[in-house]
Short mmCIF file of C-alpha atoms in Angstrom, two decimals:
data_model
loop_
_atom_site.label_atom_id
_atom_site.label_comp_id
_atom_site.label_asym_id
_atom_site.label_seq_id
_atom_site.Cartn_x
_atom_site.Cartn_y
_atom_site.Cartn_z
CA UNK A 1 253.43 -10.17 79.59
CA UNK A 2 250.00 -11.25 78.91
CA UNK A 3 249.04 -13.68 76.10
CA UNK A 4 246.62 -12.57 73.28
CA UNK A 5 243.55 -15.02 73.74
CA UNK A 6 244.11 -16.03 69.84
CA UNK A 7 247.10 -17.03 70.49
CA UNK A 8 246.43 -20.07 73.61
CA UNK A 9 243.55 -20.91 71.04
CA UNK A 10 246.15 -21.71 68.44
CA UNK A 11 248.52 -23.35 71.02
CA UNK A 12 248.61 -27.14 70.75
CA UNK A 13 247.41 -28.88 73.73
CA UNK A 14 250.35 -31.04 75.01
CA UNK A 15 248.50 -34.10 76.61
CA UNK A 16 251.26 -35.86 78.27
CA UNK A 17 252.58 -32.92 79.96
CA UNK A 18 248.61 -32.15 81.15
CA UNK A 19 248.52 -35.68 82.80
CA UNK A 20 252.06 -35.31 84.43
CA UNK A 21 250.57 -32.09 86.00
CA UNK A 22 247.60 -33.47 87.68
CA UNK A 23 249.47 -36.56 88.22
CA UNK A 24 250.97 -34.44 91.02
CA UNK A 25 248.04 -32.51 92.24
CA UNK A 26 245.80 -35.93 92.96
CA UNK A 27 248.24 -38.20 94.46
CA UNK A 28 246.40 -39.67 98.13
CA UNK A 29 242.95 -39.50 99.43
CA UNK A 30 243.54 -37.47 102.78
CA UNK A 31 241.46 -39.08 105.77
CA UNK A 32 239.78 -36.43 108.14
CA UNK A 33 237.95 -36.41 111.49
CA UNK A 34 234.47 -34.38 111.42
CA UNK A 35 234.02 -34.43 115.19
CA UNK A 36 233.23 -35.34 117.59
CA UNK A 37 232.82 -31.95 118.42
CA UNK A 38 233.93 -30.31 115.19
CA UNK A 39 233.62 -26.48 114.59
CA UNK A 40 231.53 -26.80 111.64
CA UNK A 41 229.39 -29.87 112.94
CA UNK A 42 226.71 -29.42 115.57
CA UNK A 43 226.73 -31.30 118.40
CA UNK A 44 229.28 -34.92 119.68
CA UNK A 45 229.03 -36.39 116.31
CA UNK A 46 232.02 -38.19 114.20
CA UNK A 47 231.60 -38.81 110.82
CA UNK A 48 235.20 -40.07 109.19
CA UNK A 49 235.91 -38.75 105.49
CA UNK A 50 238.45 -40.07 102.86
CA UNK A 51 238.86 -36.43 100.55
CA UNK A 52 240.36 -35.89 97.17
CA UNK A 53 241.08 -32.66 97.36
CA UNK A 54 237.84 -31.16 98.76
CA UNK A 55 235.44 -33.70 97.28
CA UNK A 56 234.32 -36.11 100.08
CA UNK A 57 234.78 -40.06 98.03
CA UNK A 58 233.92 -42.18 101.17
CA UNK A 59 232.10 -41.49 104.68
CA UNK A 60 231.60 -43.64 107.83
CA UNK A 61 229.68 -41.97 110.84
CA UNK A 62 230.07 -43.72 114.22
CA UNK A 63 227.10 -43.25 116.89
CA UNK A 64 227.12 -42.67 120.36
CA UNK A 65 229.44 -39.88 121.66
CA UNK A 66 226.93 -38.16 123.96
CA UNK A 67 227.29 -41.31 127.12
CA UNK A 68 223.89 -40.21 128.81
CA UNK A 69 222.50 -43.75 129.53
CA UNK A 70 219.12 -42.60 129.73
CA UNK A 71 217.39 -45.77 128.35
CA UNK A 72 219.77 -47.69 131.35
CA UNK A 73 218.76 -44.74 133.96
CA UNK A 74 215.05 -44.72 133.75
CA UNK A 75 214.79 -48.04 134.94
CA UNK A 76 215.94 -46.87 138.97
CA UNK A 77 213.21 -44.24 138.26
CA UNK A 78 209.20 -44.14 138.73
CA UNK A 79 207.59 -43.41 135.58
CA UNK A 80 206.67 -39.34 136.49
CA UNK A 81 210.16 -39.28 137.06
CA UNK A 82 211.26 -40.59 133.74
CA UNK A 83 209.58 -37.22 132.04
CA UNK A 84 213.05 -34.84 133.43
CA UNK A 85 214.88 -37.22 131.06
CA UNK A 86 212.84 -36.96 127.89
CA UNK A 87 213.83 -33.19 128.05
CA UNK A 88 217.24 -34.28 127.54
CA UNK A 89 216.75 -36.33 124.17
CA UNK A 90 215.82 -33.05 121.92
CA UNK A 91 216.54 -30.04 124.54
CA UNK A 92 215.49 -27.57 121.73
CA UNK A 93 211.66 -28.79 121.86
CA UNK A 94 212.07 -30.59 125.16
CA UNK A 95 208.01 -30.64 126.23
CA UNK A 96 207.09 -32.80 122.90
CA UNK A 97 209.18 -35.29 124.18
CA UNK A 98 207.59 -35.89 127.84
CA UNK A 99 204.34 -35.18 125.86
CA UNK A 100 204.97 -38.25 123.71
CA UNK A 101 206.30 -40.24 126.74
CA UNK A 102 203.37 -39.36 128.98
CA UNK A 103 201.32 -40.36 125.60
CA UNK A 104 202.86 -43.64 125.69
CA UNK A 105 202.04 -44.55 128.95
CA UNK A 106 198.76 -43.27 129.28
CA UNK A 107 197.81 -45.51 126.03
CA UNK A 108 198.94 -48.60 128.54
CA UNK A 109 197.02 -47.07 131.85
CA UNK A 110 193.82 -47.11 128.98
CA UNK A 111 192.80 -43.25 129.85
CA UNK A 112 192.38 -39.87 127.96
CA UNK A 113 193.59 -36.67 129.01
CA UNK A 114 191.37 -33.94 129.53
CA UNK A 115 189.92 -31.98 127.02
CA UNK A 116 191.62 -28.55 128.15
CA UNK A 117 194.63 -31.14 128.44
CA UNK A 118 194.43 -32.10 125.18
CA UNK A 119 194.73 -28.64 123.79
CA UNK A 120 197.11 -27.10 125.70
CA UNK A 121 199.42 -30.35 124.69
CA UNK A 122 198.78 -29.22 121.30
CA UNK A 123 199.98 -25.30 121.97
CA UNK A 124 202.86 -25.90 123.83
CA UNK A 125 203.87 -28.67 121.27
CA UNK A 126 203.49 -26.29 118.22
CA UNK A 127 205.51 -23.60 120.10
CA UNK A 128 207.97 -26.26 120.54
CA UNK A 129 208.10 -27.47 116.92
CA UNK A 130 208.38 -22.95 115.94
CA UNK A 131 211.33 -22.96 118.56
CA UNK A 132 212.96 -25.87 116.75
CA UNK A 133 212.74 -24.87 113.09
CA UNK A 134 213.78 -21.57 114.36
CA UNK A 135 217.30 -22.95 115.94
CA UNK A 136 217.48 -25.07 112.96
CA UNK A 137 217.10 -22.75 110.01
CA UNK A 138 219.30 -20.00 112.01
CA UNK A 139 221.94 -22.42 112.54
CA UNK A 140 221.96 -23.96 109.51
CA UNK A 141 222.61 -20.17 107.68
CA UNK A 142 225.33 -20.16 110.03
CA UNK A 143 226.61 -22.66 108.58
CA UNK A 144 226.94 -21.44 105.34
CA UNK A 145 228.17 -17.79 107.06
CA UNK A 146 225.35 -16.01 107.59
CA UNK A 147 225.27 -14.59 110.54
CA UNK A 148 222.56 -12.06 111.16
CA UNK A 149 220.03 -14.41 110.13
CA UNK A 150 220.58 -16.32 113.35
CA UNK A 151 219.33 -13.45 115.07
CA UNK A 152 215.84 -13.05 113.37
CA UNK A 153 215.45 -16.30 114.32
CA UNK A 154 217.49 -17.20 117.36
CA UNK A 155 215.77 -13.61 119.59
CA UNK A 156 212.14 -14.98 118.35
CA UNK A 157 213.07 -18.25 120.14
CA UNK A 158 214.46 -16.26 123.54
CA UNK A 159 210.70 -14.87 122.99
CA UNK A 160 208.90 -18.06 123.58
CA UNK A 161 211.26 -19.43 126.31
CA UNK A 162 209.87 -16.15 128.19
CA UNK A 163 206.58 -17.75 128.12
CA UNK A 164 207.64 -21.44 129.33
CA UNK A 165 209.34 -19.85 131.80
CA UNK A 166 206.61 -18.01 133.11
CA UNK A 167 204.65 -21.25 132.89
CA UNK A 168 207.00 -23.59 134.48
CA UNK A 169 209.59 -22.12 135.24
CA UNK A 170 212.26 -23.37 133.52
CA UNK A 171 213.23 -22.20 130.10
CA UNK A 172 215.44 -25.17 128.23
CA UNK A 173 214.48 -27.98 130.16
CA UNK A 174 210.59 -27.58 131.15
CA UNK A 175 209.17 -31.01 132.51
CA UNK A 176 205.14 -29.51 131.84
CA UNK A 177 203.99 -33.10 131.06
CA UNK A 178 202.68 -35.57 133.66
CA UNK A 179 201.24 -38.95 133.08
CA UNK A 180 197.33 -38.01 133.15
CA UNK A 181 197.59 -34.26 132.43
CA UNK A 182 199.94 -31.45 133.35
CA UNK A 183 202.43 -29.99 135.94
CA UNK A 184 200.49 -26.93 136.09
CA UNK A 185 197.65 -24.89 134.05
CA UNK A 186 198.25 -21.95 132.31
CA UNK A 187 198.83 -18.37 133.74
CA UNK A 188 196.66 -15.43 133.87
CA UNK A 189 197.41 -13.40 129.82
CA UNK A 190 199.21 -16.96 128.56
CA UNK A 191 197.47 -16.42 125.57
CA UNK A 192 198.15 -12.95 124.87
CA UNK A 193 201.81 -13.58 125.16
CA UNK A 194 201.72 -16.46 122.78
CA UNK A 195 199.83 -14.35 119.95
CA UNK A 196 201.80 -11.54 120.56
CA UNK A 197 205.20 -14.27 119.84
CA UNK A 198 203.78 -15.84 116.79
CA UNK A 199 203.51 -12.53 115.02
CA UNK A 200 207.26 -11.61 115.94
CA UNK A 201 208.06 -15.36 114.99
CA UNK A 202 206.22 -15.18 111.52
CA UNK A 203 207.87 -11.82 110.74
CA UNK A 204 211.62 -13.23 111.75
CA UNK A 205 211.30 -16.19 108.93
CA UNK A 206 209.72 -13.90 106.95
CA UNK A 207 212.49 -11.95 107.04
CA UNK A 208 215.10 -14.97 106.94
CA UNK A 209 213.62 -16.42 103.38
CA UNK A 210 213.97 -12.86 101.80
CA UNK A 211 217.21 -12.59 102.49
CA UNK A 212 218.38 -15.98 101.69
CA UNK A 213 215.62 -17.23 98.58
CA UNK A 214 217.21 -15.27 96.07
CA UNK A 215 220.84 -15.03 97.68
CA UNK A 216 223.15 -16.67 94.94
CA UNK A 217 225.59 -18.38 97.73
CA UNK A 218 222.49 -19.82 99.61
CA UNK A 219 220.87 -21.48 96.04
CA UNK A 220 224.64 -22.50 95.01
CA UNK A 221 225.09 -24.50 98.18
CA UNK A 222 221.68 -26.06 98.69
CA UNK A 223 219.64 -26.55 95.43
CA UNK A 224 220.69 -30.47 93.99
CA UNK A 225 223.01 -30.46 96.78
CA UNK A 226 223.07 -34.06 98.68
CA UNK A 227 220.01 -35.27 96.97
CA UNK A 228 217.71 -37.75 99.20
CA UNK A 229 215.35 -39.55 96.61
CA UNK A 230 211.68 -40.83 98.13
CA UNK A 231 212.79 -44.69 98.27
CA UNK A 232 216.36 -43.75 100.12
CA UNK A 233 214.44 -41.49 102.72
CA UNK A 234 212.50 -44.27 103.23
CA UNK A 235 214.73 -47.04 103.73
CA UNK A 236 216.41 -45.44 106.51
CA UNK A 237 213.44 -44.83 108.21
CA UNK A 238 213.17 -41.00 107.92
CA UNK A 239 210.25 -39.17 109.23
CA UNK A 240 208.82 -35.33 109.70
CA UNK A 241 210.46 -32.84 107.52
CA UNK A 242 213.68 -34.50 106.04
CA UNK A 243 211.26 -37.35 104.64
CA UNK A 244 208.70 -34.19 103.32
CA UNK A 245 211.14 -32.90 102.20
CA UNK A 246 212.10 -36.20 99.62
CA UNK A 247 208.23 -35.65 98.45
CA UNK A 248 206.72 -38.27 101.22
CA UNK A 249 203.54 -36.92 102.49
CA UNK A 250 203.71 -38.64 105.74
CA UNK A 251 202.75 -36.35 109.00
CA UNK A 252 201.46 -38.67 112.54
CA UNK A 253 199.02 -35.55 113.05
CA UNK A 254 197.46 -36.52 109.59
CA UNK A 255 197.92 -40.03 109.50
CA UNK A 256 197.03 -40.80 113.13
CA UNK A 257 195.20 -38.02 115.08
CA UNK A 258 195.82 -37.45 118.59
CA UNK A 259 195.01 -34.59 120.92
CA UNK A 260 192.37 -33.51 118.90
CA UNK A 261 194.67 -32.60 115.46
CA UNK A 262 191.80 -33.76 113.35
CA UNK A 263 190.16 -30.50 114.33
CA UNK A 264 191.84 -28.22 112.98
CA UNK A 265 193.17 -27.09 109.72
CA UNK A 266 196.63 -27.10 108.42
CA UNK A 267 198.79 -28.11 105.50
CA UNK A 268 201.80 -30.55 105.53
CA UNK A 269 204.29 -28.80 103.35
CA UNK A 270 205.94 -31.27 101.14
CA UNK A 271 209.23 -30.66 98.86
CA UNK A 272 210.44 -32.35 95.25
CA UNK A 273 213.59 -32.81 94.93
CA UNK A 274 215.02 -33.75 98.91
CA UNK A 275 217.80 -31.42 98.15
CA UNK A 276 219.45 -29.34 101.14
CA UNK A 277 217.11 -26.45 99.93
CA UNK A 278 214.13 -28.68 100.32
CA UNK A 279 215.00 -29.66 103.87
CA UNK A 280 215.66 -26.14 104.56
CA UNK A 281 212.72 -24.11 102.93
CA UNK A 282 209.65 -26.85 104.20
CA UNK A 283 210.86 -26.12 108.06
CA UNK A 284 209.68 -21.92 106.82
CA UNK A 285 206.40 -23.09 105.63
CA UNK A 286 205.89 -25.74 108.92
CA UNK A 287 206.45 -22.31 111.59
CA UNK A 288 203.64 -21.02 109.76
CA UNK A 289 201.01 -23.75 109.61
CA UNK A 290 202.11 -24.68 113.37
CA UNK A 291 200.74 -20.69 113.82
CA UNK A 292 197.60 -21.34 112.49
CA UNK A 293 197.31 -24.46 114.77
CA UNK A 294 197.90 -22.47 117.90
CA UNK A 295 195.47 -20.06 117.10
CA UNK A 296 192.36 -22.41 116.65
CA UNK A 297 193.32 -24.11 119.42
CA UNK A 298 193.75 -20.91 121.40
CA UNK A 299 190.60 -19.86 120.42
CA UNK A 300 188.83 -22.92 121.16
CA UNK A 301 190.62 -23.73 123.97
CA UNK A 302 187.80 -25.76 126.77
CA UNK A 303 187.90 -25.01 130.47
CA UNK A 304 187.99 -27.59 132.87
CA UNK A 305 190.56 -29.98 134.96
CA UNK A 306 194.00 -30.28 133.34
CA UNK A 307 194.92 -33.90 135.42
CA UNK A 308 192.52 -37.23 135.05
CA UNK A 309 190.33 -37.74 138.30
CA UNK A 310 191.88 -40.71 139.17
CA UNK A 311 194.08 -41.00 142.18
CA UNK A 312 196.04 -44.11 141.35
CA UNK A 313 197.48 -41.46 138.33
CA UNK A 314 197.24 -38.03 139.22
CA UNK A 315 198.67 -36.17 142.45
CA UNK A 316 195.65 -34.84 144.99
CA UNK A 317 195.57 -31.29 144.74
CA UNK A 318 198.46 -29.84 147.78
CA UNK A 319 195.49 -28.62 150.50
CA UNK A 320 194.29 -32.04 150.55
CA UNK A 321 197.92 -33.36 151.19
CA UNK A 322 198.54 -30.91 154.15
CA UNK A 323 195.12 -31.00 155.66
CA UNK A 324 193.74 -34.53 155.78
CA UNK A 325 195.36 -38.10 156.18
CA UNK A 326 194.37 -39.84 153.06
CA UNK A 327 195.97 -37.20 150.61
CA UNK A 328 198.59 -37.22 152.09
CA UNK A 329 199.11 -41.06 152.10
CA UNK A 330 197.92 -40.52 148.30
CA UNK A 331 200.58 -38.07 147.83
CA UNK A 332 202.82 -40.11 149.42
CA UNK A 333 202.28 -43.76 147.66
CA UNK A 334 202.26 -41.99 144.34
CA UNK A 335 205.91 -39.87 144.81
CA UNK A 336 207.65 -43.04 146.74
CA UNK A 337 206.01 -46.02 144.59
CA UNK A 338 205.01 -44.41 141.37
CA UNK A 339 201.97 -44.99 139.12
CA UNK A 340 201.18 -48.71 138.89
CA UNK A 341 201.59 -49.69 135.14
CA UNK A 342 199.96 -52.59 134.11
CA UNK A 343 202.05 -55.37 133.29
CA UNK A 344 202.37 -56.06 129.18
CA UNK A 345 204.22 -54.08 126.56
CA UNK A 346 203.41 -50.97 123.49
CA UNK A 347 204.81 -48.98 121.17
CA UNK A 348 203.61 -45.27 120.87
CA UNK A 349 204.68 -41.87 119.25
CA UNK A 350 203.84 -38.48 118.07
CA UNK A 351 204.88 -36.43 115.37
CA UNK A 352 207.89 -34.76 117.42
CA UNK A 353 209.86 -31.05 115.58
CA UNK A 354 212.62 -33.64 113.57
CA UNK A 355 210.10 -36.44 112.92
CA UNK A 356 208.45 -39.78 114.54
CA UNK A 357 209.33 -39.89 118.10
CA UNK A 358 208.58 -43.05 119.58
CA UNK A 359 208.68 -45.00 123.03
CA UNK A 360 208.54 -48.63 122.95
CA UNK A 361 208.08 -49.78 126.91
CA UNK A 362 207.84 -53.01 128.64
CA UNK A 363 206.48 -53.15 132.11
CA UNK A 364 206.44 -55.61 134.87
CA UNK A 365 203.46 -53.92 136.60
CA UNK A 366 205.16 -51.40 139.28
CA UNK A 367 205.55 -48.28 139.56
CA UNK A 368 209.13 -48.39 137.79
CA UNK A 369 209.56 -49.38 133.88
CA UNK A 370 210.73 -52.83 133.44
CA UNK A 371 212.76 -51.59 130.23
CA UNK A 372 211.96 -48.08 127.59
CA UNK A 373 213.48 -47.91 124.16
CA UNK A 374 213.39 -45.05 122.39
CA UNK A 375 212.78 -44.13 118.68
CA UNK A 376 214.69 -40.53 117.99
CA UNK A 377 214.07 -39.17 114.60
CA UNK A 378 217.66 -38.35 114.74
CA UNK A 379 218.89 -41.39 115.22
CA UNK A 380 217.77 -42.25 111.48
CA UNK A 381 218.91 -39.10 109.57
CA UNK A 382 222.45 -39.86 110.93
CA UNK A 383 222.58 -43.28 109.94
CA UNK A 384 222.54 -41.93 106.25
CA UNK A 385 224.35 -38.97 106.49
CA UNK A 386 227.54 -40.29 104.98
CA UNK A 387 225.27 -41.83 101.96
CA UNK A 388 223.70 -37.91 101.53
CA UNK A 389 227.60 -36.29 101.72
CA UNK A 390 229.22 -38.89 99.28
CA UNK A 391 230.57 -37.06 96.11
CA UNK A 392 229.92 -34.24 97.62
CA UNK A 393 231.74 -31.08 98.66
CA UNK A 394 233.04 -30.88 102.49
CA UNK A 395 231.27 -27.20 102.44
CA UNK A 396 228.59 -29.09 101.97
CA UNK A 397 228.28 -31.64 103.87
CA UNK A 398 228.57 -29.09 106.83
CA UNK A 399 225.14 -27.11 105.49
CA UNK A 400 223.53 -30.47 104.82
CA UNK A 401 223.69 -31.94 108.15
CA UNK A 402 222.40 -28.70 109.27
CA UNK A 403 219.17 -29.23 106.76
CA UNK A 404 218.69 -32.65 108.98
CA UNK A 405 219.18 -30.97 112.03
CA UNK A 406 221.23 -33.68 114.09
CA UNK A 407 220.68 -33.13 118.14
CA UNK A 408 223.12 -35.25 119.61
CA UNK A 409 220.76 -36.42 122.82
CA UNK A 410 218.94 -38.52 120.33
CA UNK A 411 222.11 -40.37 119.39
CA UNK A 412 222.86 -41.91 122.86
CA UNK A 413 223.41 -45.34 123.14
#
């Protein structure tokens, strides 16, 4: 029998027997594992979470589940041979990071890539950063149970792995940088295949945001939703588009040109608030200015050598090592004793998809590195993920450390 609302109005409210009700609903915080390895988490990551009820009161994360070694490993190695292990760090944009290691150690050799160099650096990069954002925003829907958005973004990304493969061949892992230039230059229609990809990739987040900027579950779970303010973003050191997204206006392609970025035109989308939404929505606008990039540089793109002439650095060309003596002695010094690095010690990055990538190396003078330390933008935006989650809902927390977009390789240590 139902209750006339007039009447429950009327009803006195009994206080004591309110707070003997509740009293049994909230009796123990409940401790739970997120990860490693989690369902809902991306990646080997453990964050531990005391809950009352579904409200997350306390979070510790714990770093370090992924065991790769690299830093250890790339001291038995020459320093070309280093770049198969940068792809490993962030495998969803893995030429940025032997871009910014080859960048590193070119700064301590003193030289400048070529010009053509330069620019095709600066294509495959930006198709590296789309790729990214394009994982990240699909899989961070996901999240939050959206499913076909992950394929408007995830079979534009397939797209462009068609092209690397075709130009290295290898799609996840690609290896294209060397120290002084590039494995290879690019093959005959590469730029008809990459303009033909940036309109399909433009019209899959265009699609994406209209489904999901006025969706009422999307704005519920992501607007004022594990806030970030400007001075927290910055004390952890966060970089690229989670600290853009806090309202920072802080971009290494801005701040410190290299490859040419001065040249061209493009916008650095920055958010206000550093909600989830913000971290979510400024990756849509980035895939769009890192179009407009590509096609300047395609369109200005030089012709020339895409290796420095030096043969202390570069590899002689393969009909020189067959057909006379000293390339192949060339060939031979370089693969068995590696490019001599002179002795002393730097610190260099680029603006990597997730933020500052950086490579801080030490070297005795041979053809090995004496010790490389890396600087993952990762490493920072986990290191205050349980500060961002804190009060927060456990739904949540799941489509916020989406909006950072954790990649586990970055974490090793």
């Amino acid at each position: 029998m139902s209750i006339p609302a007039s009447k429950i109005l009327e009803t006195p409210l009994d206080l004591q027997k309110e707070q003997e009700f509740y009293k049994d609903l909230h009796t123990e915080l409940m401790f739970l594992n997120l990860g490693p390895s989690h369902p809902a988490a991306h990646g080997t990551l453990r964050t531990f979470v005391a809950l009352d009820g579904e409200t997350i009161k306390a979070a510790v994360a714990e770093i370090g589940y992924l065991h790769r070694g690299f830093e250890k490993t790339v001291e038995q190695r020459t320093w070309n041979q280093v770049i198969p292990y940068t792809d490993r760090l962030n495998y969803c944009s893995a030429a940025l990071n032997n871009f910014g290691f080859c960048k590193a150690v070119e700064r301590m050799l003193d030289i400048e890539v070529t010009p053509r160099t330069a620019a095709i650096r600066v294509i495959v990069g930006e198709l590296m950063r789309i790729i990214d954002h394009l994982i990240a925003i699909g899989t961070n829907i996901l999240d939050m149970g959206a499913l076909t958005n992950f394929w408007y973004t995830f079979n534009q990304r397939e797209k462009v792995y068609d092209i690397m493969d075709k130009l290295c061949g290898a799609r996840l892992t690609n290896s294209y940088g060397r120290i002084g230039g590039l494995y290879r230059d690019l093959y005959n229609g590469f730029e008809e295949d990459v303009l033909a990809v940036l309109k399909d990739c433009e019209e899959g987040v265009a699609t994406v945001e209209k489904l999901v900027r006025k969706n009422r579950i999307f704005i519920d779970r992501t607007k004022d939703v594990c806030v970030v303010s400007p001075e927290m973003a910055l004390s952890y050191g966060f970089s690229g588009p989670t600290l853009r997204a806090s309202g920072v206006d802080w971009d290494l392609r801005k701040q410190t040109p290299y490859w040419g970025y001065d040249q061209y035109e493009f916008e650095v989308p920055v958010g206000t608030t550093g909600d989830t939404w913000d971290r979510i929505l400024i990756r849509f606008y980035e895939v769009a200015e890192s179009a407009k990039i590509i096609r300047q540089a395609i369109k200005t793109l030089p012709k020339g050598p895409i290796t420095v002439d030096d043969k202390r650095i570069a590899l002689p060309p393969k009909a020189d090592t067959y057909q006379n003596i000293e390339g192949l002695i060339n060939h031979f010094k370089l693969i068995f004793e590696g490019v001599r690095v002179p002795e002393g010690e730097i610190y260099d990055s680029i603006e990597a998809a997730n933020g500052e990538l950086g490579f801080y190396i030490t070297s005795d003078g041979s053809g090995f590195p004496y010790r490389i330390r890396v600087r993952p933008p990762c490493f920072m935006n986990f290191a205050a993920f349980p500060e961002m989650i804190e009060g927060y809902m456990l739904a949540d927390a799941m489509a916020s450390l989406g909006s950072i977009n954790i990649i586990a390789g970055e974490l090793d240590r």
